[in-house]
Coordinates of C-alpha atoms in Angstrom, one line a residue:
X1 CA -53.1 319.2 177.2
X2 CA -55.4 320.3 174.4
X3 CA -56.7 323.2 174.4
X4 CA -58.6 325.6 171.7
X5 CA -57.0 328.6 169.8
X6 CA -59.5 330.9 171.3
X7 CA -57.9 330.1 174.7
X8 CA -54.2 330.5 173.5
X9 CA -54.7 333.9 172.6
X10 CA -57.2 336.8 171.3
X11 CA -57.4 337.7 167.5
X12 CA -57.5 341.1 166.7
X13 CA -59.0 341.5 163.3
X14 CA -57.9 344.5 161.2
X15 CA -59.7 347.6 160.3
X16 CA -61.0 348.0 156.8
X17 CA -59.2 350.7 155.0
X18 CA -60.3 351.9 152.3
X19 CA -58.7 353.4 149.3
X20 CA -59.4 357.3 150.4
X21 CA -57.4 356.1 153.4
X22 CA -54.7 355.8 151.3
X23 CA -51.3 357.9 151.9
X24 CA -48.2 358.8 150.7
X25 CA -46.6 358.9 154.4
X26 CA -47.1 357.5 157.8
X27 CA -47.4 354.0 158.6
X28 CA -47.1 351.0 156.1
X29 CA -51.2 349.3 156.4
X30 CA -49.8 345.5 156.3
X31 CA -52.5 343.7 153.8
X32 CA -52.2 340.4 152.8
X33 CA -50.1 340.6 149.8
X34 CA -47.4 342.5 151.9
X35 CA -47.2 339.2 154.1
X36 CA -47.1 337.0 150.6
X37 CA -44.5 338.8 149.3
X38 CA -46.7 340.0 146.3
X39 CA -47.0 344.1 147.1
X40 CA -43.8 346.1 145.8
X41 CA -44.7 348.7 147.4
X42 CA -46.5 349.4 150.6
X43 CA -50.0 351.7 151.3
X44 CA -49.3 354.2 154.2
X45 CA -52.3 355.9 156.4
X46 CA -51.5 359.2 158.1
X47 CA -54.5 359.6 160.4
X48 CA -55.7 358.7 163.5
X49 CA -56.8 355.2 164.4
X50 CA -57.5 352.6 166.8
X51 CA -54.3 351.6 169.2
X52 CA -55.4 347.9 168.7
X53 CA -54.6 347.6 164.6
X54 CA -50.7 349.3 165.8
X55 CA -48.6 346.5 164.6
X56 CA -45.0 346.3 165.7
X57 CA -41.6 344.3 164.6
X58 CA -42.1 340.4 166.1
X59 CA -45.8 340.3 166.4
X60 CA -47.5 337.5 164.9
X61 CA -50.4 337.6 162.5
X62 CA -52.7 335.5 160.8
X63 CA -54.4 335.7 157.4
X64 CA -57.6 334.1 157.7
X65 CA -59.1 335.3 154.1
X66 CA -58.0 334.5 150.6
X67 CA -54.7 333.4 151.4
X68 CA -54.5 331.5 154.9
X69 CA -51.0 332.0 156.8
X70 CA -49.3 332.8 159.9
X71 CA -46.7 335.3 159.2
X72 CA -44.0 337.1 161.7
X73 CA -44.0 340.7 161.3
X74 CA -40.0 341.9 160.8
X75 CA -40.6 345.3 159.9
X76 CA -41.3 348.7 160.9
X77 CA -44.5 350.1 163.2
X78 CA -47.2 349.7 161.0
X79 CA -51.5 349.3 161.1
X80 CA -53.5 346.2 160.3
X81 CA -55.4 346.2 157.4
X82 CA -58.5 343.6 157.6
X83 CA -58.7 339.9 157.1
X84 CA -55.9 339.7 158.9
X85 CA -55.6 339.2 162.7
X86 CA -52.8 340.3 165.4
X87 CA -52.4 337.7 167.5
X88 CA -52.3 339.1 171.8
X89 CA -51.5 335.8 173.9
X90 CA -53.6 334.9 176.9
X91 CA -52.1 333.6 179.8
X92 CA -51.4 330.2 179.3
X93 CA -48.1 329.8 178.4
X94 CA -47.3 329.3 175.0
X95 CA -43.6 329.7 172.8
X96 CA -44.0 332.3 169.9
X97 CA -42.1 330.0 167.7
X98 CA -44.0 326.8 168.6
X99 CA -47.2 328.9 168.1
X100 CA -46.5 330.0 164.5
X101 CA -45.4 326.5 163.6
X102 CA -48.6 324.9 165.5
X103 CA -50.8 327.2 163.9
X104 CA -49.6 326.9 160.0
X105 CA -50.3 323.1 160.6
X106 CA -53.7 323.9 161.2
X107 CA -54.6 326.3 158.9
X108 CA -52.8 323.7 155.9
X109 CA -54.8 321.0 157.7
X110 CA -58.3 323.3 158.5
X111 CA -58.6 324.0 154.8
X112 CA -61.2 321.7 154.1
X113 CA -63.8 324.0 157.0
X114 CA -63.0 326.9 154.9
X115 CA -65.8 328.3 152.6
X116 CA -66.0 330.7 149.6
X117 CA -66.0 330.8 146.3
X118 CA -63.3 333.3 145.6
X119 CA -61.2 332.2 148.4
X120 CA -60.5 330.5 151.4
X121 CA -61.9 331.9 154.6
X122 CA -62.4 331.0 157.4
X123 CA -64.8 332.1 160.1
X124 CA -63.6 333.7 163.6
X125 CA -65.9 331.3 165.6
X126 CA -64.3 328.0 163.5
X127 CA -60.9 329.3 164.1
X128 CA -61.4 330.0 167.9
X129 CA -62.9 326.3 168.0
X130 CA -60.0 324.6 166.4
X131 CA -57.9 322.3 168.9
X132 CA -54.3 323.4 170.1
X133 CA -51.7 321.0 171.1
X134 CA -50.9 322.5 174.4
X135 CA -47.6 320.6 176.1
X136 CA -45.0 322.0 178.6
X137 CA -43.2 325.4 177.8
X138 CA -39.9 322.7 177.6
X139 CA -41.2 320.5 175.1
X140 CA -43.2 323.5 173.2
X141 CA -39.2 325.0 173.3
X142 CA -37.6 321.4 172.2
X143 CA -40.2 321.3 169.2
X144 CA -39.7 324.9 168.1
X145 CA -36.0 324.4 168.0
X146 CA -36.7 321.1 165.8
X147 CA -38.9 322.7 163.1
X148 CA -37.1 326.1 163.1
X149 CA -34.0 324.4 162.2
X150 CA -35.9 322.5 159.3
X151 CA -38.1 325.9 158.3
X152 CA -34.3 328.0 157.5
X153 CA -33.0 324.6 155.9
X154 CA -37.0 325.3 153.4
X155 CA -36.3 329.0 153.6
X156 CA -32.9 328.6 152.2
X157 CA -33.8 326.7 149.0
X158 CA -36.5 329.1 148.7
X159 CA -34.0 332.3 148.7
X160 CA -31.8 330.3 146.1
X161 CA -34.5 330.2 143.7
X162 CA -35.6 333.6 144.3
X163 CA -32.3 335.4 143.8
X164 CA -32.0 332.7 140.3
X165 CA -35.2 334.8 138.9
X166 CA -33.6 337.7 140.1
X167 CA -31.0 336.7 137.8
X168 CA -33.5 336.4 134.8
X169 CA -34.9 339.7 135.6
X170 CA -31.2 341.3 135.6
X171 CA -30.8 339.8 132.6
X172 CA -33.9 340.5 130.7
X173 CA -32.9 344.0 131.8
X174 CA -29.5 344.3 130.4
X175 CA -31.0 342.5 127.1
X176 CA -33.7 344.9 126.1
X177 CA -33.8 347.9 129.2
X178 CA -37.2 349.1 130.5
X179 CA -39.9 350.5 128.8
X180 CA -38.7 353.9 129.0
X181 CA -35.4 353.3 127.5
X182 CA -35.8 350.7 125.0
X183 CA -35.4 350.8 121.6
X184 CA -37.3 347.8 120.8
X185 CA -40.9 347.6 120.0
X186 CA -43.4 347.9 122.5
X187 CA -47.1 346.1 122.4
X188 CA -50.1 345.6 124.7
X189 CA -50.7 342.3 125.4
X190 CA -54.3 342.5 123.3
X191 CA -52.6 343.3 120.3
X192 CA -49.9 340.3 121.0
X193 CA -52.9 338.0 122.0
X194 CA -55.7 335.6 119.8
X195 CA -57.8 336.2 122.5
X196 CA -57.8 337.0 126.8
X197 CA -60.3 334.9 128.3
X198 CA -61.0 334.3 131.9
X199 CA -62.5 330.7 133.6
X200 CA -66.2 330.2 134.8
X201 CA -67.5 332.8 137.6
X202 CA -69.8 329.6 138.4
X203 CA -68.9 327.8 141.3
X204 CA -68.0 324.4 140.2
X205 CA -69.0 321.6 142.0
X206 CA -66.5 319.2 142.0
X207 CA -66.0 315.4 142.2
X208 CA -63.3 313.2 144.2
X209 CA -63.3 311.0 141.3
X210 CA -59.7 311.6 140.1
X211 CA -60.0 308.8 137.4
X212 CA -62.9 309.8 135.4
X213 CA -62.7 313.5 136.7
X214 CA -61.1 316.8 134.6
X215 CA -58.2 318.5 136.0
X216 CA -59.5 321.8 137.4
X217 CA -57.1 324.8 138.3
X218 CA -57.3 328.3 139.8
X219 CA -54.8 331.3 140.7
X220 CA -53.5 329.1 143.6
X221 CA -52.0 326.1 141.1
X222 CA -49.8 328.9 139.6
X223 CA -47.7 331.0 142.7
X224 CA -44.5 329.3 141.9
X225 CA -44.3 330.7 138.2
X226 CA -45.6 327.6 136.6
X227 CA -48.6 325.1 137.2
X228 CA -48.4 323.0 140.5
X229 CA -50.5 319.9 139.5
X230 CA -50.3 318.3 143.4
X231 CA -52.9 320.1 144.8
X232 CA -55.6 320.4 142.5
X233 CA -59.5 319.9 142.3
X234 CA -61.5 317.9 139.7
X235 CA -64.9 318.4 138.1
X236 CA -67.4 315.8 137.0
X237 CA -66.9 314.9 133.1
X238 CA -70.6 316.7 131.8
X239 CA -69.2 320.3 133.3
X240 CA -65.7 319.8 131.9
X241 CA -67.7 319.5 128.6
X242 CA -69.7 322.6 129.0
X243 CA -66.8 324.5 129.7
X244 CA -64.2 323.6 127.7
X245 CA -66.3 324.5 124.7
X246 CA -65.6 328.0 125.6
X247 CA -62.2 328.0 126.8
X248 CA -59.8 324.6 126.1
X249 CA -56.4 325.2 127.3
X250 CA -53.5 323.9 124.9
X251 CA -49.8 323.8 125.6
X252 CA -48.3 327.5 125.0
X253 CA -50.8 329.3 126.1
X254 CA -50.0 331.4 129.2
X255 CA -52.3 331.2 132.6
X256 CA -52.2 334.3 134.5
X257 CA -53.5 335.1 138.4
X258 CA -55.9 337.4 138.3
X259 CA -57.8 337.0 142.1
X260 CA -56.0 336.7 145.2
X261 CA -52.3 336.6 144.4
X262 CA -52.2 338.4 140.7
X263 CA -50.1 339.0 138.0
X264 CA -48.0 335.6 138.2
X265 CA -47.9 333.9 134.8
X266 CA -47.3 330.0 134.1
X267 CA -46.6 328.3 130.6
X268 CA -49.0 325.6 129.7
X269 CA -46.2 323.2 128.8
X270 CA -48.3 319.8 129.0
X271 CA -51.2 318.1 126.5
X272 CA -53.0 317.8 129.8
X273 CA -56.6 318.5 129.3
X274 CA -57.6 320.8 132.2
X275 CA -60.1 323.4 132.9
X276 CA -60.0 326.8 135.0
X277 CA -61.8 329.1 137.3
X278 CA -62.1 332.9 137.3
X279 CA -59.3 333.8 139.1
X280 CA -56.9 332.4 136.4
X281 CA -56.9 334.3 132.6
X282 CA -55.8 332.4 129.9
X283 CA -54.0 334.3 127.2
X284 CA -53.0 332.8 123.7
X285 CA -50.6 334.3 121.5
X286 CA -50.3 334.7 118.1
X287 CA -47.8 333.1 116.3
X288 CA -43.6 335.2 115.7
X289 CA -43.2 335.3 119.6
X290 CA -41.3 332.9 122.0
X291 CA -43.3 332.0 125.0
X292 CA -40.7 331.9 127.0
X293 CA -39.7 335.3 126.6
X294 CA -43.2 336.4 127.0
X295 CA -43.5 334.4 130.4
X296 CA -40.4 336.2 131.2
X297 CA -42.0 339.6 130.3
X298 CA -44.5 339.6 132.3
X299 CA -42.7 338.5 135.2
X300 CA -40.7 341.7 135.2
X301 CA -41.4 344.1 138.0
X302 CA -42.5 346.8 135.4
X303 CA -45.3 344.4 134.5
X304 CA -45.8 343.6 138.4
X305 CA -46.3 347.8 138.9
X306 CA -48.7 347.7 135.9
X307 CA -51.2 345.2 137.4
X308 CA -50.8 346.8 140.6
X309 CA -51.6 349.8 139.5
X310 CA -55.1 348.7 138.1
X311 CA -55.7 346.0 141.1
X312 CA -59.6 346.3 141.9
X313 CA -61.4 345.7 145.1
X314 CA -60.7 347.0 148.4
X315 CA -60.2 343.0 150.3
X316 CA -59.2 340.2 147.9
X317 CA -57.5 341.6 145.0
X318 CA -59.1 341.5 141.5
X319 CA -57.0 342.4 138.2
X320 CA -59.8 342.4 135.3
X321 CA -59.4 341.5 131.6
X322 CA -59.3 344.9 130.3
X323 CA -56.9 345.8 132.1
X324 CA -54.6 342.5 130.9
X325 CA -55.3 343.8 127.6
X326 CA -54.0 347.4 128.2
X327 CA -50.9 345.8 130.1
X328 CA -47.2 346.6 127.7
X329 CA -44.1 344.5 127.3
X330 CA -40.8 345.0 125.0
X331 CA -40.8 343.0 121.8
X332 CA -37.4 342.4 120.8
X333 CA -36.7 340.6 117.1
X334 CA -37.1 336.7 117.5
X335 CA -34.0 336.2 117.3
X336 CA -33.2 338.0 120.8
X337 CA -36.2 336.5 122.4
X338 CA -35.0 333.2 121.2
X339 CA -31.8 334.0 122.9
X340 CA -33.0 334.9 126.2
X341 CA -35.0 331.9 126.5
X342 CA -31.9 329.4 126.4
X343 CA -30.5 331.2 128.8
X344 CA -33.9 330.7 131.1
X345 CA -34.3 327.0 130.2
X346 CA -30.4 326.9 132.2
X347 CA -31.8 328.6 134.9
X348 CA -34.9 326.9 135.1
X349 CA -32.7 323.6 135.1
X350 CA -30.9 325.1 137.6
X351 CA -34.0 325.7 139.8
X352 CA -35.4 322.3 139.2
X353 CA -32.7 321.0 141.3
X354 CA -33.0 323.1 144.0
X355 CA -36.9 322.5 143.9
X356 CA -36.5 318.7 144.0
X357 CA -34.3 319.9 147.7
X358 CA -37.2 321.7 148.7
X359 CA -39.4 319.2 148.0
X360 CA -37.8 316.8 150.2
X361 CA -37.5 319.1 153.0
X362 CA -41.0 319.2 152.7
X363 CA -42.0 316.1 152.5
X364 CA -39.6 315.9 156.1
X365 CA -41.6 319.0 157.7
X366 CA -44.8 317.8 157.0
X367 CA -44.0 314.3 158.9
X368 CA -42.6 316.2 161.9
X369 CA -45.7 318.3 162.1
X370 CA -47.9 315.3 161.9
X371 CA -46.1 314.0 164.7
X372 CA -46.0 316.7 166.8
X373 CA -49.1 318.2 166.3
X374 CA -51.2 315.1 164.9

C-alpha cells in the first residue's frame, strides 16, 4: 500500500521562541542543534505554553529546516522549538521504528524539492505530499528489525570516533589546560589570522557539469571535522572566476561553519581548486603556527562555548566574522604544538580506519533502504 505522509500522521510544528523566552530553569526548548548534537548546553522556558509543543522521552520529531532529520527524542519533558515537527500518528498502523527509518530515506532522497538559499527546507504541504511505503505491521516489524540492526552496527563506528576526539580534547587539555589556567600565551584569532573572509552571500547558480565545473562547498561539506568532497555542488567556470578573485582557497588554510551547524573547522589539506558560500569562513594564518594544532584549538569545547555564546538569529544559527575575530585560543611554543599534532595525525589514522567501516556500512544501508522503500 502507498500512502502519503500526511496520512501516516499529523506534524505538529514548534512554537517560535524567542530569545526573551529564554530561561535558566524549566523545560529544555529542543532546537535543531540539540537534535545534531551541536548545542552544549540546552535553552530552558519557564512559562506557560501550548500542551501541543510538550515533548516527551520516545517521541519522534522531524527537522524540516536547515538541517533535515528525523530524530528520536531520549530525554527529559521538554518544548518544541520551531522548524521542527512532533510527529502524533493517525490511525493507520504504522511501527515507530519502521517510520523513523522510512522517513530519513525520504528526506536524504526529497532533498532535491527543498528550496532556500541558506538552507534546506522544505515546505509542510511538499512533505505531507511525499509517498509512504505502507506494508503489513509484520513486514513494517521484519524491516525495522533489519535496519535497526545495521543503524547500531553505523552508530557504533560513529561512537568510536567520537570518544577518539574526545581523546584529542583530553589531551590538548592535559598539554596546555584551559584558558583560565594556562600559562601559555593567549591570541584572538584576528591577530593569529592574514585575513577572515566569508564566501559569496549570492546565490550561485550552479552547473551539473562536473568536468568543466569548480568544486563548490558550504558549512554542510565540513560536519565531520574535515572537507567531505562526495556530496558537493559545482559552479559554471565564468562565476568561479569572479569569485575566486576575492577569496582562492589554498591548502592550510582553515574553513570554518559559520550558518547552520557552526563552529566546526576543517584543514584545507588538498591543491584542489574550490570555491565557497557564506556559510563557510575561511581563515588563513600567518606563518610560526602548526595548523594542526590550530584545527585542534578550535575544536575544543571552550571554543565551542565561545561561538555559542555570540550565535545570531533566532531560527538557523548565524556566527558572524567579527565575532571569529574576537574568538581566543592557547598558543603554546612551536615546539609543543608540533608535538600535539603527531600525536593527532595517530589518531586521525586511527579514525580513518574506522571511517572506511562506516563507510561500508553505509554503502550496505543505503542498498537496503532502496530496496525497501524504493
Amino acid at each position: 500500500m502507498i500512502a502519503r505522509l500526511g496520512d501516516v500522521a499529523t506534524y505538529v510544528n514548534g512554537y517560535a521562541f524567542k530569545p526573551s523566552d529564554w530561561s535558566d530553569i524549566g523545560l529544555p526548548i529542543i532546537r535543531i542543534q540539540d537534535l545534531t548534537g551541536n548545542s552544549y548546553q540546552a535553552n530552558r522556558y519557564n512559562g506557560e505554553y501550548d500542551k501541543r509543543y510538550e515533548i516527551h522521552d520516545g517521541d519522534v520529531l522531524i527537522s524540516w529546516s536547515a538541517s533535515l532529520g528525523v530524530y528520536v527524542w531520549t530525554g527529559e519533558k521538554a518544548v518544541l522549538n520551531q522548524h521542527i515537527f512532533k510527529v502524533v500518528f493517525n490511525k493507520l498502523e504504522v511501527d515507530k521504528s519502521f517510520f523513523v527509518h522510512q522517513v530519513r530515506n525520504i528526506l536524504e532522497n526529497s532533498v532535491s524539492q527543498a528550496h532556500g538559499a541558506t538552507m534546506k527546507h522544505l515546505t509542510k504541504p511538499v512533505f505531507d505530499a511525499l509517498p509512504f511505503n505502507l506494508p503489513s505491521v509484520a513486514e513494517q516489524q521484519r524491516i525495522s528489525s533489519v535496519l535497526d540492526k545495521l543503524t547500531s552496527m553505523i552508530s557504533l563506528r560513529k561512537q568510536q570516533l567520537a570518544r577518539l576526539d574526545e581523546v584529542v580534547k583530553a589531551r590538548f587539555v592535559e598539554m596546555f589546560d584551559t584558558l583560565t589556567t594556562t600559562n601559555y600565551p593567549i591570541k584572538t584569532l584576528d591577530e593569529l589570522c592574514v585575513f577572515i573572509k566569508d564566501g559569496t552571500h549570492q546565490t550561485p547558480k550552479y552547473t551539473e557539469d562536473t568536468v568543466r565545473g569548480i568544486k563548490f562547498l558550504s558549512s554542510k561539506d565540513v560536519t565531520s571535522g574535515q572537507i567531505d568532497w562526495s556530496k558537493i555542488k559545482y559552479i559554471p567556470q565564468e562565476l568561479h572566476e569572479e569569485l575566486y578573485s576575492r577569496i582562492a582557497p589554498q591548502r592550510g588554510d582553515i574553513l570554518l561553519a559559520k550558518n547552520g551547524t557552526t563552529g566546526i573547522p576543517a584543514i584545507v589539506d588538498t591543491d584542489e581548486v574550490f570555491d565557497i558560500y557564506v556559510s563557510l569562513a575561511l581563515l588563513r594564518f600567518k606563518p610560526g603556527n602548526h595548523v594542526t594544532y590550530i584545527w585542534a584549538a578550535l575544536g575544543t569545547l571552550e571554543t565551542k562555548k565561545q561561538f555559542d555564546s555570540s550565535l545570531k538569529g533566532i531560527g538557523v544559527p548565524n556566527l558572524h566574522l567579527s565575532e571569529i575575530k574576537k574568538t581566543k585560543i592557547i598558543i603554546p611554543p612551536v615546539e609543543l604544538q608540533n608535538e600535539f599534532s603527531v600525536f593527532v595525525e595517530k589518531i586521525n589514522r586511527q579514525k580513518l580506519t574506522i571511517q572506511q567501516s562506516l563507510d561500508q556500512l553505509e554503502v550496505l544501508r543505503k542498498s537496503l533502504m532502496q530496496e525497501y522503500f524504493g
